[in-house]
CSV table of C-alpha atoms in Angstrom, one decimal:
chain,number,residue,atom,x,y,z
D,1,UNK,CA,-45.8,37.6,-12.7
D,2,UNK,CA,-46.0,41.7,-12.6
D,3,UNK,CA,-46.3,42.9,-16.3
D,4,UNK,CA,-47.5,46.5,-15.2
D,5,UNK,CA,-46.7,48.0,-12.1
D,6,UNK,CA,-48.2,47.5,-8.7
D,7,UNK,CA,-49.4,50.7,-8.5
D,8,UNK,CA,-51.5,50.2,-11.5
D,9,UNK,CA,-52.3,46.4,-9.8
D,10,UNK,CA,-53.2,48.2,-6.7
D,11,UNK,CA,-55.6,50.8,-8.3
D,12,UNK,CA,-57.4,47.7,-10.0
D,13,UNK,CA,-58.0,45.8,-6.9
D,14,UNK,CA,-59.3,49.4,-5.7
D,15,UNK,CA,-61.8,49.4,-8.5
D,16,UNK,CA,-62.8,45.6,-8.7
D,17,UNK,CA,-65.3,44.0,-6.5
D,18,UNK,CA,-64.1,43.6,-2.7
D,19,UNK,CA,-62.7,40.2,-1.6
D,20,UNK,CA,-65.3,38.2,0.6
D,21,UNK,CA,-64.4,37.7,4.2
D,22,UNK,CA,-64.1,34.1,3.9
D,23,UNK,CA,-61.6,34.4,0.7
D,24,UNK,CA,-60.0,37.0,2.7
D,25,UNK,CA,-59.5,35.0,5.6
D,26,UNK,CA,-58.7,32.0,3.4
D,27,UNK,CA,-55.9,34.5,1.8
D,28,UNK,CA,-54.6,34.9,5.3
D,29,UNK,CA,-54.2,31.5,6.2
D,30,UNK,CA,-52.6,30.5,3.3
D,31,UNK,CA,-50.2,33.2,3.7
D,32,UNK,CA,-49.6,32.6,7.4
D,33,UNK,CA,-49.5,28.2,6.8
D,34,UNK,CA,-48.9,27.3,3.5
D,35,UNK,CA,-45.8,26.8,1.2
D,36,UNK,CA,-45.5,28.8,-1.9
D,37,UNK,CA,-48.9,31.1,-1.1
D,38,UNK,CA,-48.1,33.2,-4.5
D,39,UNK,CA,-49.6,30.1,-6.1
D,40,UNK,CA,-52.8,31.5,-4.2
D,41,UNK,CA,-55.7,33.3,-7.7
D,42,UNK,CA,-56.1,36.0,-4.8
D,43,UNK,CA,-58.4,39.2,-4.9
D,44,UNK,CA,-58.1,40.4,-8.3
D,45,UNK,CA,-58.1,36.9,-10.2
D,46,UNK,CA,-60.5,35.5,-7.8
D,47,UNK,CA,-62.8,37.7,-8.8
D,48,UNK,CA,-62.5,37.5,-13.0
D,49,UNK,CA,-62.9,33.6,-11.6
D,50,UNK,CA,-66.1,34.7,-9.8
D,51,UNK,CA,-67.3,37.0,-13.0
D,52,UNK,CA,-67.1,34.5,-15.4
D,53,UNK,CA,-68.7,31.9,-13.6
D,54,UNK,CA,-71.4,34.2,-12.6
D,55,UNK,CA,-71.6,34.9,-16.2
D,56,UNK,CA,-71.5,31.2,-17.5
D,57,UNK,CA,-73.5,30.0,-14.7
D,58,UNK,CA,-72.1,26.3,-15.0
D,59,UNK,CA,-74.1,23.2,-13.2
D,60,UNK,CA,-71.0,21.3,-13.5
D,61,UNK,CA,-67.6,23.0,-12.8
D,62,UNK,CA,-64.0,21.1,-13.1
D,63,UNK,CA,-61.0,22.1,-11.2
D,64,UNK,CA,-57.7,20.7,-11.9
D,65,UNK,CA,-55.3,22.1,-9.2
D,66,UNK,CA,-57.1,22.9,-6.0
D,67,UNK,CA,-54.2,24.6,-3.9
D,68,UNK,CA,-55.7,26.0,-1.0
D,69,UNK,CA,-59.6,26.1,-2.5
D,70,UNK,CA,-59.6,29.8,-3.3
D,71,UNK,CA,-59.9,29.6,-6.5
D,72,UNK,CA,-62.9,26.5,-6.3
D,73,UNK,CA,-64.4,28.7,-4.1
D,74,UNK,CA,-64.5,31.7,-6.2
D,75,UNK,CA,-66.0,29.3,-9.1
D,76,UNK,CA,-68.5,28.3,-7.0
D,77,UNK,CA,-70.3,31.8,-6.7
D,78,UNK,CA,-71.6,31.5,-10.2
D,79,UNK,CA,-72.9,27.9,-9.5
D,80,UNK,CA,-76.4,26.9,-10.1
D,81,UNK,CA,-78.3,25.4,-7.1
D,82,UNK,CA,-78.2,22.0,-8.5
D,83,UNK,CA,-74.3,22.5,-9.3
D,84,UNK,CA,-71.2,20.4,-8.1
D,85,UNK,CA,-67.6,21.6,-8.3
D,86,UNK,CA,-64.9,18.8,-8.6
D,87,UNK,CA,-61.9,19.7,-8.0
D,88,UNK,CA,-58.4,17.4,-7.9
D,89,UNK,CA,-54.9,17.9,-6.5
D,90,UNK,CA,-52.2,15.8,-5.7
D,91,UNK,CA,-50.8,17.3,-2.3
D,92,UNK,CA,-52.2,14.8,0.0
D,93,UNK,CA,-51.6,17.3,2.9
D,94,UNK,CA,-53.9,20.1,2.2
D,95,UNK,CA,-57.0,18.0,1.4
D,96,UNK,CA,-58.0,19.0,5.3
D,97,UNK,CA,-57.3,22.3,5.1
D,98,UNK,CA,-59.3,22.8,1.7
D,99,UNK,CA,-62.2,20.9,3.1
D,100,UNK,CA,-62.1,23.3,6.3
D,101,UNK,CA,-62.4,26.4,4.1
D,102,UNK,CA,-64.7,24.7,1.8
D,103,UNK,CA,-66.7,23.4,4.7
D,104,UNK,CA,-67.2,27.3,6.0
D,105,UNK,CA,-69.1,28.1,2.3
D,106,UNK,CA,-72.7,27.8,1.1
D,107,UNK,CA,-71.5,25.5,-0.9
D,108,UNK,CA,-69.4,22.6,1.0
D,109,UNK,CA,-72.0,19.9,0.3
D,110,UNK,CA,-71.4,20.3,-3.5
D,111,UNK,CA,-67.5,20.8,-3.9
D,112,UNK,CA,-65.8,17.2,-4.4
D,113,UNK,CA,-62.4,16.7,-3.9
D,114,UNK,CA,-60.2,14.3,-5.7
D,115,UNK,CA,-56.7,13.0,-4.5
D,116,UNK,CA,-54.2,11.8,-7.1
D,117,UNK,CA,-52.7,12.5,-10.6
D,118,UNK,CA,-55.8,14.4,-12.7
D,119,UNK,CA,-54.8,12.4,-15.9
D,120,UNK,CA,-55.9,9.5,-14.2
D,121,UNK,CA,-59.2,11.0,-12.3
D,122,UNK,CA,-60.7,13.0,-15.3
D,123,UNK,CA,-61.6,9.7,-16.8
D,124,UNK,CA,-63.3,8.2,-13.9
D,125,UNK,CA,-65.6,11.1,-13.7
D,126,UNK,CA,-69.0,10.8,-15.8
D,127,UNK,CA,-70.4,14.2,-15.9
D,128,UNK,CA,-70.6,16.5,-18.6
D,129,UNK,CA,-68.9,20.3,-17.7
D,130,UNK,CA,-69.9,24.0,-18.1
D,131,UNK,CA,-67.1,25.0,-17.0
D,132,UNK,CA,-63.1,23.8,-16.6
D,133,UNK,CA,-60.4,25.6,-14.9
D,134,UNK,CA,-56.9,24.3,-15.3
D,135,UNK,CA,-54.5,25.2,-12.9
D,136,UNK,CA,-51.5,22.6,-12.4
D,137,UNK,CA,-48.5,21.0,-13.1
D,138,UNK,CA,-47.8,22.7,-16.7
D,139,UNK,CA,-46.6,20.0,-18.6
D,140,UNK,CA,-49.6,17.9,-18.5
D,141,UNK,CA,-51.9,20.9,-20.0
D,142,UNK,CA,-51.9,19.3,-23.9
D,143,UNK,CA,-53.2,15.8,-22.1
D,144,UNK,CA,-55.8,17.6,-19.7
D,145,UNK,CA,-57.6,19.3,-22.4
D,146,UNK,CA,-57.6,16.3,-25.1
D,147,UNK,CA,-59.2,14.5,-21.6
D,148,UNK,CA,-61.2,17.4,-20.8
D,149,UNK,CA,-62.7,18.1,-24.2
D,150,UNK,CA,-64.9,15.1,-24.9
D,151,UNK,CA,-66.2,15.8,-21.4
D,152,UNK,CA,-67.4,19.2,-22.0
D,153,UNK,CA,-71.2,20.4,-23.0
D,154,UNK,CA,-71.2,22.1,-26.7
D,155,UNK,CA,-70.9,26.1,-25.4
D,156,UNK,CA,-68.4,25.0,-22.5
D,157,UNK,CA,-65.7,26.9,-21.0
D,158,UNK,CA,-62.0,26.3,-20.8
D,159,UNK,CA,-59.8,28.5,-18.3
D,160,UNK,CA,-56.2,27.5,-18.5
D,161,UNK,CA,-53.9,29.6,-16.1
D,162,UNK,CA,-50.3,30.7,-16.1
D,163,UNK,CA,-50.1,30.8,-20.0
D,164,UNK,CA,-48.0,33.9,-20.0
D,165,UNK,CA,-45.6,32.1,-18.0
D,166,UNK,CA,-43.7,35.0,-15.6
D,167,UNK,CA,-43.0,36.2,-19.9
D,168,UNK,CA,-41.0,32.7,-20.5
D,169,UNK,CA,-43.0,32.3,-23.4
D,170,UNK,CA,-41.2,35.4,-25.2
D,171,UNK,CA,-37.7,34.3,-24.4
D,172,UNK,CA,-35.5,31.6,-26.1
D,173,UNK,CA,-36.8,28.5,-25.2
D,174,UNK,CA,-34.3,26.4,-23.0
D,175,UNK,CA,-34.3,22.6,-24.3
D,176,UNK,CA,-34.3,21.3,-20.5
D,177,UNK,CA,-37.7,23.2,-19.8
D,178,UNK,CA,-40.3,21.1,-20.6
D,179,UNK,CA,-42.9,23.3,-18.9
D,180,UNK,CA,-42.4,26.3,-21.1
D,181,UNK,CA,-42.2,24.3,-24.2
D,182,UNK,CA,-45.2,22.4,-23.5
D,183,UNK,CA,-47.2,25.8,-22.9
D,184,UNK,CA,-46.0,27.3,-26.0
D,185,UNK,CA,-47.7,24.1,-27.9
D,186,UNK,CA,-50.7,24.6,-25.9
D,187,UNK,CA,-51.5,28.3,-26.3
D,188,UNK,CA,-50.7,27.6,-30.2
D,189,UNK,CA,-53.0,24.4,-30.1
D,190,UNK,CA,-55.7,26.8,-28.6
D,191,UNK,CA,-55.2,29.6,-30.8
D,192,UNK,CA,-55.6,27.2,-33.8
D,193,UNK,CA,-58.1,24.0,-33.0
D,194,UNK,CA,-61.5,24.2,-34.2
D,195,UNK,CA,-62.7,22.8,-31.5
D,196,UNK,CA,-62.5,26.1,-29.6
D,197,UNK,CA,-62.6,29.6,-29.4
D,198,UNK,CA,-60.1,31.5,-27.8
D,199,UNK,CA,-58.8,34.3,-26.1
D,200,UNK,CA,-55.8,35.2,-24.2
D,201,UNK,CA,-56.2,37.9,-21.3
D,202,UNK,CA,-53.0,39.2,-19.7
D,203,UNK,CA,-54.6,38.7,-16.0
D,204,UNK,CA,-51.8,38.3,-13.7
D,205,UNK,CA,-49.6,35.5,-15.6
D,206,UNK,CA,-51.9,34.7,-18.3
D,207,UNK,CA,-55.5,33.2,-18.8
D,208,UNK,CA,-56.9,31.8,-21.9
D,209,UNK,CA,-60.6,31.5,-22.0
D,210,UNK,CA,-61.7,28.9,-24.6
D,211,UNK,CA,-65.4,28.0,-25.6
D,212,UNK,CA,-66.0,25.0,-27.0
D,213,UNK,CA,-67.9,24.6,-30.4
């Protein structure tokens, strides 16, 4: 996921805005607990996350891939008073460590966590969203923003993560990867629906920001 070298990364987490100490020690845990902690936004993503919230200043924020809760976490920052954060995973055994973290925040009384496949959640869930960030399993991305869109206030955001895909999305597509060939029809479906607006950054391993019209 390093498309320019961590010296430069290094010298932009020098020049960004610091990590809080509870991300930080979040960060840690994850590290020191969890499997697969490069899943973990971390410092610099976590705070374009942060930025753009603070930005949009969402009431209503959608999650779809919790992890560890950095990333909800960092999307709460920008969060209205009146605001609630849902957020859904399907790893059963990190709902208690999420709602620890969570728990630590200003915000633990307004971040909901949902257990179980997000296809089948998202239509249970009758709110309208400012703001969507979509962060898991990569071949269900086409079918979480057709469920996502009719959910979302007219001026909405979209963040979709990982669209770069380590650079898979360059190379010849192998006919047994479903998840590459699924983001390449998703980053041209964004690129091309009217619905949105869009714009590819080349944070990290990709992240498309799409307004909706």
């Amino acid at each position: 996921m390093h498309f320019i070298s961590q010296e430069l990364e290094d010298y932009i987490e020098q020049h960004s805005e610091k990590e809080p100490a509870l991300l930080a020690a979040l960060n840690k845990e994850t590290y020191q607990k969890i499997l697969l902690p490069r899943m973990l936004s971390g410092h610099f993503q976590g705070r374009v996350l942060s930025m753009l919230s603070k930005l949009i200043r969402p009431v209503n924020i959608l999650e779809i891939g919790t992890y560890t809760g950095y990333s909800a976490l960092c999307l709460c920052e920008g969060m209205q008073e009146n605001g609630q954060l849902h957020t859904i995973d399907i790893k059963e055994e990190l709902v208690d460590f999420q709602r620890k973290h969570f728990d630590k925040s200003p915000w633990g009384k307004q971040i909901f966590q949902h257990l179980g496949e997000a296809v089948d959640i998202i239509p249970t869930l009758d709110i309208k969203f400012d703001l969507v960030f979509i962060d898991a399993d990569k071949e269900n991305y086409l079918n979480y923003f057709e469920l996502i869109l009719p959910k979302m206030n007219k001026g909405g955001i979209i963040l979709s993560d990982n669209v770069l895909w380590s650079g898979k999305v360059l190379e010849p597509l192998n006919p047994k990867d479903l998840s590459t060939k699924i983001l390449l029809e998703y980053n041209q479906l964004l690129a091309t629906d009217p619905r949105v607006e869009t714009v590819l950054l080349p944070i990290r391993d990709g992240l498309t920001v799409s307004r909706v019209f």
